CSV table of C-alpha atoms and ligand atoms in Angstrom, one decimal:
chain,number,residue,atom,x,y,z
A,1162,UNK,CA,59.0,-65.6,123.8
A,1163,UNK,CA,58.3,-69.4,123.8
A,1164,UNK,CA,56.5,-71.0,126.4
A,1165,UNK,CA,54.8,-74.4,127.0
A,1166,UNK,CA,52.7,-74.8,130.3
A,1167,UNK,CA,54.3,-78.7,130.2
A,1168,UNK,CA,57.8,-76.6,130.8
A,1169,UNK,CA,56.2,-74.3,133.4
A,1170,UNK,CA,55.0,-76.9,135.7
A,1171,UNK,CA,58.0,-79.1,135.1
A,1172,UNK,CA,56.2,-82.0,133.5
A,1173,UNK,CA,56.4,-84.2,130.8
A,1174,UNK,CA,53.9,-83.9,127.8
A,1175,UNK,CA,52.2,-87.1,129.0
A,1176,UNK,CA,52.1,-86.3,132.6
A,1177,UNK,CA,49.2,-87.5,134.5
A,1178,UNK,CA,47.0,-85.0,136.4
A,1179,UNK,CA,47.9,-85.9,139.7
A,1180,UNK,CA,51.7,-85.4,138.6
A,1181,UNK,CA,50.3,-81.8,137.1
A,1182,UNK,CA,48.5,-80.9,140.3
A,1183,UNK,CA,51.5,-82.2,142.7
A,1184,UNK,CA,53.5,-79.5,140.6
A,1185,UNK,CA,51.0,-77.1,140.7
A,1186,UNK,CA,51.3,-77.6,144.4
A,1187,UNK,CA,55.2,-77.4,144.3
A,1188,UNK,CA,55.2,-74.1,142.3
A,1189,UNK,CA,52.8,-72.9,144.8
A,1190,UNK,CA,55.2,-73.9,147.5
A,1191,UNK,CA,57.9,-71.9,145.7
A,1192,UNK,CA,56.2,-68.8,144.3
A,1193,UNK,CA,53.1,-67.9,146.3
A,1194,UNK,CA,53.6,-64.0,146.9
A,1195,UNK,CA,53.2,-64.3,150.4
A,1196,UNK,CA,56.5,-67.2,150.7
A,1197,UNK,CA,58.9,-65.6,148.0
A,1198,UNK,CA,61.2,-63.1,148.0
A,1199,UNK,CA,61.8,-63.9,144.0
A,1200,UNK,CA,60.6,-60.3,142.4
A,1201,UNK,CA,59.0,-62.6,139.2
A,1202,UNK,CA,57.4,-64.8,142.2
A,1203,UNK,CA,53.9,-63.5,141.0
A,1204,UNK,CA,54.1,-63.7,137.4
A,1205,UNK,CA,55.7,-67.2,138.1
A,1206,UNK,CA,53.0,-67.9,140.2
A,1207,UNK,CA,50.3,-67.3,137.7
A,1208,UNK,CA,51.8,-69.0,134.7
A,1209,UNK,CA,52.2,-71.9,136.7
A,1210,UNK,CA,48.3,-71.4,137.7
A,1211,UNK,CA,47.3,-70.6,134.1
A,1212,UNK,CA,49.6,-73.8,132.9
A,1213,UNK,CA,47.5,-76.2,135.6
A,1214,UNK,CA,43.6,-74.9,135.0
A,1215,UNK,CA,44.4,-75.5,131.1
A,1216,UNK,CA,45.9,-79.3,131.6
A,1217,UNK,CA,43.7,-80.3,134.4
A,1218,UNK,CA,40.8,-79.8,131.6
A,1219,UNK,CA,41.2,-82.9,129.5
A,1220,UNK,CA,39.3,-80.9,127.0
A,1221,UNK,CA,41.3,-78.0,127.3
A,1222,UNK,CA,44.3,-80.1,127.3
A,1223,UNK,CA,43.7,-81.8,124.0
A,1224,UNK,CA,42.7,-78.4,122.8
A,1225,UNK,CA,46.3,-77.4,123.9
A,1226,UNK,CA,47.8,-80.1,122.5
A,1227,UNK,CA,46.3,-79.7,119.3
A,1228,UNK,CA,46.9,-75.8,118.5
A,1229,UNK,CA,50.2,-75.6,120.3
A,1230,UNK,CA,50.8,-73.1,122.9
A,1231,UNK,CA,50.7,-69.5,121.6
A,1232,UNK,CA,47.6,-70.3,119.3
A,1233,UNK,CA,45.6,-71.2,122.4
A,1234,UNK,CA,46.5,-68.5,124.4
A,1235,UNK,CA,45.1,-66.5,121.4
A,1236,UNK,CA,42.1,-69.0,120.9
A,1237,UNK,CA,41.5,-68.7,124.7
A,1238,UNK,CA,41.5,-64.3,125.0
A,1239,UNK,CA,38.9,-64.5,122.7
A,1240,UNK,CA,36.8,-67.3,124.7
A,1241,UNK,CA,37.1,-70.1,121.9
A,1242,UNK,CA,38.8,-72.6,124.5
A,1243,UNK,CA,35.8,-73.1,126.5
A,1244,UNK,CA,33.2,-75.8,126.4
A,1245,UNK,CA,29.5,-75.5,126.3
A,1246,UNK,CA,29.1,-76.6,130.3
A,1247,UNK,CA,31.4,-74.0,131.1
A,1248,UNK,CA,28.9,-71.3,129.5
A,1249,UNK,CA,31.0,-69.4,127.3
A,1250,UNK,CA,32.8,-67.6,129.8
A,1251,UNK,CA,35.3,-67.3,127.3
A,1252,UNK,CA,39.0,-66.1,128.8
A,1253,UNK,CA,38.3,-65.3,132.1
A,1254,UNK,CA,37.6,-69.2,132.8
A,1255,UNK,CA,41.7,-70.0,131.7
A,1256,UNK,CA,43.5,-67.1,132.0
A,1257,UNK,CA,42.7,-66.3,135.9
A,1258,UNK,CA,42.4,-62.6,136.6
A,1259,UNK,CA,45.4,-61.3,138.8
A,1260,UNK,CA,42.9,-59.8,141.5
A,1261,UNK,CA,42.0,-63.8,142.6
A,1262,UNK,CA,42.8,-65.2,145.4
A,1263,UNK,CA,46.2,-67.7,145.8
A,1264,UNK,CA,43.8,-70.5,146.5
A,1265,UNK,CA,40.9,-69.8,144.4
A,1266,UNK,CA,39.7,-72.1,142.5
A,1267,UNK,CA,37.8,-71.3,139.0
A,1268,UNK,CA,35.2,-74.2,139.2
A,1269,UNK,CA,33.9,-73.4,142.6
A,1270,UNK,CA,33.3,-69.7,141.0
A,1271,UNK,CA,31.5,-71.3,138.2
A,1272,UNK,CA,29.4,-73.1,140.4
A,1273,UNK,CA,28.6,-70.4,142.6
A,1274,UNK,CA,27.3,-68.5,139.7
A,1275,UNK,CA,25.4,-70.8,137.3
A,1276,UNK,CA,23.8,-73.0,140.6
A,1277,UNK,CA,26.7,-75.8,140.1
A,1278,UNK,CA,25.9,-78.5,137.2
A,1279,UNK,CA,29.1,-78.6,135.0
A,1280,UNK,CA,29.4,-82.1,136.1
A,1281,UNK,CA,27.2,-84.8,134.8
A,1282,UNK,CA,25.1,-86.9,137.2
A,1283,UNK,CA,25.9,-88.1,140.3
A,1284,UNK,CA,29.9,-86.4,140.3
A,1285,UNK,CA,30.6,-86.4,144.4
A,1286,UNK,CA,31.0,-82.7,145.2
A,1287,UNK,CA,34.8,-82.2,146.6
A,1288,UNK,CA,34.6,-81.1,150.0
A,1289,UNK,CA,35.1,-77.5,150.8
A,1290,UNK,CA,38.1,-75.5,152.4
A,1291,UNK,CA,37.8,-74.7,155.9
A,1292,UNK,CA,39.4,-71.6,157.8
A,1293,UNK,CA,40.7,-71.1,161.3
A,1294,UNK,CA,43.4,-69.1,162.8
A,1295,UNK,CA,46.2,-69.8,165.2
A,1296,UNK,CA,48.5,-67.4,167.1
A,1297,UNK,CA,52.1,-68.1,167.7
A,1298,UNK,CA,54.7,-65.7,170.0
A,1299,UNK,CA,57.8,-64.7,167.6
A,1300,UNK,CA,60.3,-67.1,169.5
A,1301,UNK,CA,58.1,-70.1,167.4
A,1302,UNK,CA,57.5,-68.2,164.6
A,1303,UNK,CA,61.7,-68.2,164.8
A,1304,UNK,CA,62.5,-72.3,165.5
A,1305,UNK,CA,59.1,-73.4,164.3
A,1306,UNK,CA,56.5,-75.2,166.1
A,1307,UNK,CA,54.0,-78.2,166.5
A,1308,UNK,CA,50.9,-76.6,167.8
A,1309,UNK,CA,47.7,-78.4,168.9
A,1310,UNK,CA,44.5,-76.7,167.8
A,1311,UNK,CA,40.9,-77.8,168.2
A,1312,UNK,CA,39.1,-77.8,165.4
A,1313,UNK,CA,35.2,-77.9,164.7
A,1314,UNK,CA,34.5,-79.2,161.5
A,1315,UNK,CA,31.9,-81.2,159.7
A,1316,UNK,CA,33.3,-84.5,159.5
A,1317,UNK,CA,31.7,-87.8,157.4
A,1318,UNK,CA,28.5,-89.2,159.8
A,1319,UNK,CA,29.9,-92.4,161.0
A,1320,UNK,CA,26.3,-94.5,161.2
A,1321,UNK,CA,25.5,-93.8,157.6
A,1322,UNK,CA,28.8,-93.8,156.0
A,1323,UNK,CA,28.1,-90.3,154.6
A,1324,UNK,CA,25.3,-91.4,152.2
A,1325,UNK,CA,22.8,-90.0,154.5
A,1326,UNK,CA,20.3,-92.5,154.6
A,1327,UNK,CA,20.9,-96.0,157.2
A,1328,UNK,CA,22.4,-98.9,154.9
A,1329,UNK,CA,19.9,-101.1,152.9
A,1330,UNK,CA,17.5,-98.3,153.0
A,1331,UNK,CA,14.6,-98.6,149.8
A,1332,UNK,CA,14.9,-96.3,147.0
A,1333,UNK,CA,13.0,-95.0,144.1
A,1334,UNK,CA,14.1,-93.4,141.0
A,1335,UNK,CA,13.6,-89.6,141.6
A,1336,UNK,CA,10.8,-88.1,140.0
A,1337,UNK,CA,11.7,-84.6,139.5
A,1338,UNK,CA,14.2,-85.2,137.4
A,1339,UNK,CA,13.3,-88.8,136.2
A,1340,UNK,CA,16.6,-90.0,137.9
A,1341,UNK,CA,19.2,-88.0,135.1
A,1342,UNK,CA,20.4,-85.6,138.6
A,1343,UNK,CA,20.1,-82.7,136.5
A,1344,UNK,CA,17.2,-80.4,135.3
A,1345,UNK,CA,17.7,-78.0,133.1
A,1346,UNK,CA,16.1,-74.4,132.7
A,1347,UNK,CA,16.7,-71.2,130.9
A,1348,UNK,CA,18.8,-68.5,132.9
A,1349,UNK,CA,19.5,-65.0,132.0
A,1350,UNK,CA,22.7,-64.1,132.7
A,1351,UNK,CA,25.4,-61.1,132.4
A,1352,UNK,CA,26.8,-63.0,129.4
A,1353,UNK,CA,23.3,-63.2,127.9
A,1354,UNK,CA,20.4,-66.1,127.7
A,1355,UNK,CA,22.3,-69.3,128.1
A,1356,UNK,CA,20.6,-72.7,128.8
A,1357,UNK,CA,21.6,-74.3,132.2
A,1358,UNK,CA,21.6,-77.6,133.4
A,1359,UNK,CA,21.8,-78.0,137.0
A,1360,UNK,CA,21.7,-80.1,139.6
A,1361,UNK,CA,18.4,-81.7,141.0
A,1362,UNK,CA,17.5,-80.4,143.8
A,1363,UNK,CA,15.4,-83.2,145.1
A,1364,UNK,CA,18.0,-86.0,144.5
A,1365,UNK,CA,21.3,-83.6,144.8
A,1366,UNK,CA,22.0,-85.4,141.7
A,1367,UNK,CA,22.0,-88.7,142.9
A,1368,UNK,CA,18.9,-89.7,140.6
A,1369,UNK,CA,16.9,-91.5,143.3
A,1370,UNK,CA,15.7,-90.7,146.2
A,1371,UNK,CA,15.8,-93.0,149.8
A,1372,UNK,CA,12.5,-93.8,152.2
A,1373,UNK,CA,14.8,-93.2,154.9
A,1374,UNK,CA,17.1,-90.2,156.0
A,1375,UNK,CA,19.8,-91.3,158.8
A,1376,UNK,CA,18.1,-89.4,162.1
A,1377,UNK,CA,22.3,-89.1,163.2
A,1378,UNK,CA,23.1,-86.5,160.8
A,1379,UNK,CA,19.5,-85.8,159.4
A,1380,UNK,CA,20.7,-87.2,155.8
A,1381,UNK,CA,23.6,-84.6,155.3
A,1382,UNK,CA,25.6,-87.6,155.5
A,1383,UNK,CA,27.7,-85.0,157.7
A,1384,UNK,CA,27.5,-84.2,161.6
A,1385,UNK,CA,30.6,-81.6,163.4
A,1386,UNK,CA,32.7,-82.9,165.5
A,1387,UNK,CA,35.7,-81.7,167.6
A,1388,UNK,CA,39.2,-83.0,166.6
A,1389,UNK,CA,42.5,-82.2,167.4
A,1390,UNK,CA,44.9,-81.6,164.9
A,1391,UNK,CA,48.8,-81.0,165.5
A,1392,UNK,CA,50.3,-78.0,163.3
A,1393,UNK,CA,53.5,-77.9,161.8
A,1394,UNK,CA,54.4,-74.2,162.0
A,1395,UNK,CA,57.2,-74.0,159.5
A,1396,UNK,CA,60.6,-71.8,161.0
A,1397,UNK,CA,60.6,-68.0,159.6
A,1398,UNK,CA,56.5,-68.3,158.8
A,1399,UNK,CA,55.2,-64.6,158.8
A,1400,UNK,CA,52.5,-62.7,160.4
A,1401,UNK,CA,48.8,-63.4,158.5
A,1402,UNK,CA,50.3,-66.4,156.2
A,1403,UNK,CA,48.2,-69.2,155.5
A,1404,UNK,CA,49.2,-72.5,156.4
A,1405,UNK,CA,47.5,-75.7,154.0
A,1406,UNK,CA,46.4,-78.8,155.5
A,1407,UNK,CA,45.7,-81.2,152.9
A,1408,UNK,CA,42.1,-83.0,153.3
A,1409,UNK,CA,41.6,-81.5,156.8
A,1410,UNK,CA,38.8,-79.4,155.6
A,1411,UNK,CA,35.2,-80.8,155.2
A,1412,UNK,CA,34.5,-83.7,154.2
A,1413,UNK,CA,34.1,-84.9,150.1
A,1414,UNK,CA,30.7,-86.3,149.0
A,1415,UNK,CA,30.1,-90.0,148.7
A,1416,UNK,CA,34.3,-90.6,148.5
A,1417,UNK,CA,35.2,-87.6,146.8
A,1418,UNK,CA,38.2,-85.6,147.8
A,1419,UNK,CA,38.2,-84.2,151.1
A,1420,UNK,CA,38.4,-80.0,151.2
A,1421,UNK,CA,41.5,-78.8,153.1
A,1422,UNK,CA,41.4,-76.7,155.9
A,1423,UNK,CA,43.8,-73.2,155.8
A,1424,UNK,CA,45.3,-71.7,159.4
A,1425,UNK,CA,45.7,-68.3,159.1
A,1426,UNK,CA,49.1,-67.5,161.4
A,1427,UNK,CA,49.4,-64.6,163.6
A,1428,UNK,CA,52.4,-63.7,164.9
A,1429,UNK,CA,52.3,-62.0,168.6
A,1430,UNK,CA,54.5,-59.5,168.6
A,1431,UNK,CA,57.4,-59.1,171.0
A,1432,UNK,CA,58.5,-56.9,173.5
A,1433,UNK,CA,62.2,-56.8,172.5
A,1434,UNK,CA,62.6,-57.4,168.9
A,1435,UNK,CA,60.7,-55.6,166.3
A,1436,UNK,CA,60.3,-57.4,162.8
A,1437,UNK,CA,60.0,-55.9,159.6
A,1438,UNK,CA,60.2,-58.8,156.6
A,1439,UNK,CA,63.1,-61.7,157.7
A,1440,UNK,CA,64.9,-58.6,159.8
A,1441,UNK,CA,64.6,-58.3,163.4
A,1442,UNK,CA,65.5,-54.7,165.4
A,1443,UNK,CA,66.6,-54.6,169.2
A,1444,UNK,CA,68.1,-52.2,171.2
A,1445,UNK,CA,71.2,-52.6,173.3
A,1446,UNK,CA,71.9,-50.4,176.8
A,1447,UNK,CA,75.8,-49.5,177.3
A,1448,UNK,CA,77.6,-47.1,179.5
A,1449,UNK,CA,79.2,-43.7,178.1
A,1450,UNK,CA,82.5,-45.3,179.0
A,1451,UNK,CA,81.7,-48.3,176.8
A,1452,UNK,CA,80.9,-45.8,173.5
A,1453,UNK,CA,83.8,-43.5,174.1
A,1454,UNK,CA,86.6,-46.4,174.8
A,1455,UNK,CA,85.1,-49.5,172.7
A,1456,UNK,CA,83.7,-52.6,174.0
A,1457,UNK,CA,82.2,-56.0,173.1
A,1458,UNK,CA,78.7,-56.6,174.5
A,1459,UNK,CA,76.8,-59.7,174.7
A,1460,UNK,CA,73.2,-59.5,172.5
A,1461,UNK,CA,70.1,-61.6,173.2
A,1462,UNK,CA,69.1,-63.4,170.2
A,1463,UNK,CA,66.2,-66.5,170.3
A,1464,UNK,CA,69.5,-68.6,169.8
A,1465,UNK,CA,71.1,-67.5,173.0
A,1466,UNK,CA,73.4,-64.6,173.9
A,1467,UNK,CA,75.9,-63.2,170.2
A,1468,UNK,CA,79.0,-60.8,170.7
A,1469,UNK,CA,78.8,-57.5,168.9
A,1470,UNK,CA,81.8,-55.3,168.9
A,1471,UNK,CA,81.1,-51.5,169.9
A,1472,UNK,CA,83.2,-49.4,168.2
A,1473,UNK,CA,85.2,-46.0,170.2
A,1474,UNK,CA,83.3,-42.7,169.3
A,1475,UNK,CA,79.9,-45.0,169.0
A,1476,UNK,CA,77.0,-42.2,169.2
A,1477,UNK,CA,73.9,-43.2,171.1
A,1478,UNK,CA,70.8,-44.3,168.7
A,1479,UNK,CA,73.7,-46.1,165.9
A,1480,UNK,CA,72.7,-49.1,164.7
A,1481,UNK,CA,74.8,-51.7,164.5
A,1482,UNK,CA,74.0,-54.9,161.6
A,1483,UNK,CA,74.8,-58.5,163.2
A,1484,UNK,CA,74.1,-60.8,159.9
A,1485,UNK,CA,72.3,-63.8,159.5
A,1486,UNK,CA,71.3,-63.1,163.1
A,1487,UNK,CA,67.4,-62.3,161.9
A,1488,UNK,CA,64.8,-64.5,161.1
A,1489,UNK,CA,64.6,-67.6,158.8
A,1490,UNK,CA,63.7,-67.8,155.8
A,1491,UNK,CA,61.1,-69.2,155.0
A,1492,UNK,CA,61.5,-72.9,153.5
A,1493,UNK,CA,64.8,-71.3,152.2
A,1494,UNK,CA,68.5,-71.1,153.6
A,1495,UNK,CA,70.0,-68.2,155.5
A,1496,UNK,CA,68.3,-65.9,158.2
A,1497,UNK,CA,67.4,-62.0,158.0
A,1498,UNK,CA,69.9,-59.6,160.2
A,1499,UNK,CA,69.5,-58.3,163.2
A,1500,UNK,CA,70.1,-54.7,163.8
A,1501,UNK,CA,71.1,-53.5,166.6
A,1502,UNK,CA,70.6,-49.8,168.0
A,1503,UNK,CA,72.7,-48.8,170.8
A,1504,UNK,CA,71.4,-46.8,173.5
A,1505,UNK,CA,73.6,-45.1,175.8
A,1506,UNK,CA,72.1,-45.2,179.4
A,1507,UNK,CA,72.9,-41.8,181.4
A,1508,UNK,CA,72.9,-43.3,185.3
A,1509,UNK,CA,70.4,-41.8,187.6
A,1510,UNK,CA,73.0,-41.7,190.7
A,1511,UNK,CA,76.3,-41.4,191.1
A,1512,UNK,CA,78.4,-42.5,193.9
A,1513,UNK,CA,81.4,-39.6,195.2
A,1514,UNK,CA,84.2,-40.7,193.0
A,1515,UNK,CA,82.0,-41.2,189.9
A,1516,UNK,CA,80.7,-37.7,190.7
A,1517,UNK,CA,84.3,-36.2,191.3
A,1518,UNK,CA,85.9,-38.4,187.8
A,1519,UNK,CA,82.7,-36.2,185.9
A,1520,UNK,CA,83.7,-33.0,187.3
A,1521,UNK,CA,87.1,-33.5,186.3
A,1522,UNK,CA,86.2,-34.8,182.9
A,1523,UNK,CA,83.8,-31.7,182.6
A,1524,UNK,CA,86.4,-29.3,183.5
A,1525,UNK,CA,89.0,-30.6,181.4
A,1526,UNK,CA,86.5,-30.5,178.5
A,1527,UNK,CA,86.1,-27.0,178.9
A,1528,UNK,CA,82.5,-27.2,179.5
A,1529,UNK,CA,80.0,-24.6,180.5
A,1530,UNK,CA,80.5,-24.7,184.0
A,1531,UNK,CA,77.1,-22.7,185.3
A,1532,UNK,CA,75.3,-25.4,182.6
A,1533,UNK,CA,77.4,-28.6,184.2
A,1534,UNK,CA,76.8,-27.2,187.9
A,1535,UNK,CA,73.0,-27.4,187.6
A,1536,UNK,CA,73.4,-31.3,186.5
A,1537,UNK,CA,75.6,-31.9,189.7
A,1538,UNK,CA,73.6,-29.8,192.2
A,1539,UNK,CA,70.6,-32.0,190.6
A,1540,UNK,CA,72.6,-35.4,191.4
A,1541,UNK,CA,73.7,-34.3,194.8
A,1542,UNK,CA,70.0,-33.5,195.6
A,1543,UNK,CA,69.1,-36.9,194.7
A,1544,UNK,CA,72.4,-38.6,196.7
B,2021,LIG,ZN1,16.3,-85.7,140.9
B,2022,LIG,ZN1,24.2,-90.2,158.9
């Protein structure tokens, strides 16, 4: 089998890595788990993952380049492909495990576990992912919506321009890490004693250190604010899907990127259509004379009113299929069906002639009459 994560993102070999991580995106778009119906979705999804954490490392790129693609998938299971900042966390840092999350993101693990400091001095942080939810009736879940939602979020502190400290404020170098932004210490890890550089605490990395913190924001260079944001709620979007708004999470340090803030949908559900996956399920009352002769009856649908045919001889409880009649697919053609269960409806009162055209029909069936009489006696009681 011969692969080449240039061919499974869709790029040419001397894309750049914004045209790699707009693909990335793309494939996302097309394969997350939770959007496709495609049975390889996953395994497409994580190739595609795999291709863009190995060519969004220029080292790892050139390393790719160089050995060619199955050779590096070999160098990489045995943890060769990884650089010293990265710690020698050999394959797990490229080949993503399949238990993490659609959005995850490798380097924000790394951080989390060796105190950050991959980065040389003074790289802006990218801002981090926020998460809200946002519920939806199934009748937008169906057309799709615009929704207004408030959102608190720590936005970029407006009197300091984010650096944290009021513009023209004196600065010296930082003493605790003579101004480099990273101090380095020995750390004893799961992966044994490994030498860490990290981050200075005292500076953030930023190498000096200001007289004066911005009293506005209390040199975070970040305050929260309330904003509104609109929604686009795409047509056919299911229950507990994650919508992604690009750089509407928290703010990026000192210009980098912006984090991006996820809406986890909830679908309401509804009181007369039941979904399961792009099908919807309703029931439909008709009359005994409507199953025994045939008729056509008119079905609700969140497009207005369709015509099913009911077949003669139609038993109460069969389900009926009206295609294309269920929900959208999800940024794809075509709808789910709609089934349809019909109910016969036995009438609580009858009036005389109703009453006398059951007798007959009850008597000419050859009925159990002492049975049938109870079920009249109880309708004339109730006349
Ligand atoms: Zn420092
Ligand atoms: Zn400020």
């Amino acid at each position: 089998m011969t692969e080449d994560f240039y061919d499974i993102l869709g790029v040419s070999r001397d894309a750049s890595e914004e045209e790699i991580e707009e693909a990335y995106r793309e494939a996302v778009r097309q394969y997350h788990p939770d959007v496709s119906d495609d049975p390889d979705a996953e395994e497409k999804f994580k190739k595609a993952k795999q291709a863009k954490e190995v060519l969004t490392d220029d080292e790892k790129r050139q390393m790719y380049d160089r050995m060619g693609h199955e050779q590096f998938v070999e160098a990489d299971k045995r943890g060769a492909t990884d650089s010293g900042g990265r710690g020698g966390m050999g394959g797990m840092g490229g080949m993503g495990g399949a238990g993490e999350g659609p959005f995850g993101d490798m380097q924000d693990i790394f951080d989390q576990f060796f105190g950050g400091g991959s980065g040389g001095r003074n790289r802006p942080r990218q801002g981090q992912d926020l998460k809200t939810g946002l519920e939806i009736d199934l009748e937008d879940a169906y057309h799709g919506v615009e929704k207004e939602m408030s959102v608190r979020r720590p936005e970029q502190c407006s009197d300091c321009n984010g650096e944290g400290h009021p513009p023209g404020t004196d600065s010296r170098t930082c003493p605790e890490c003579n101004g480099q932004g990273q101090t380095t210490s020995v750390q004893q890890t799961p992966f044994g004693r490994m030498q860490q550089r990290q981050t200075c605490r005292r500076c953030e990395g930023q190498g000096t250190i200001f007289e004066e913190t911005c009293s506005t924001c209390g040199g975070n260079g970040v305050i929260r604010n309330d904003t509104t944001l609109t929604v686009e709620v795409p047509a056919g979007i299911r229950d507990g899907q994650t919508l992604r708004m690009d750089g509407e999470g928290a703010p990026g340090e000192r210009g980098a990127r912006n984090g991006d803030l996820l809406v986890e949908v909830s679908v309401a559900e509804h009181p007369d259509f039941e979904r399961k996956g792009d099908d919807l399920y309703t029931t439909e009352p008709v009359s005994f004379p409507q199953v025994v002769f045939g008729d056509t009856v008119e079905v609700e649908t969140f497009d207005g009113p369709v015509e099913m045919d009911v077949p003669a001889g139609t038993q109460s409880g069969e389900r009926f299929r009206l295609q294309n009649k269920g929900m959208p697919r999800l940024q794809r053609r075509g709808n789910g069906d709609l089934y349809v269960q019909a109910q016969v409806v036995t009438p609580e009162s009858l009036n005389e002639s109703q009453k006398e055209a059951l007798e007959q029909f009850a008597e000419a069936s050859d009925e159990e009459i002492s049975v049938d009489q109870s079920f009249f006696d109880k309708i004339r009681d109730s006349l």
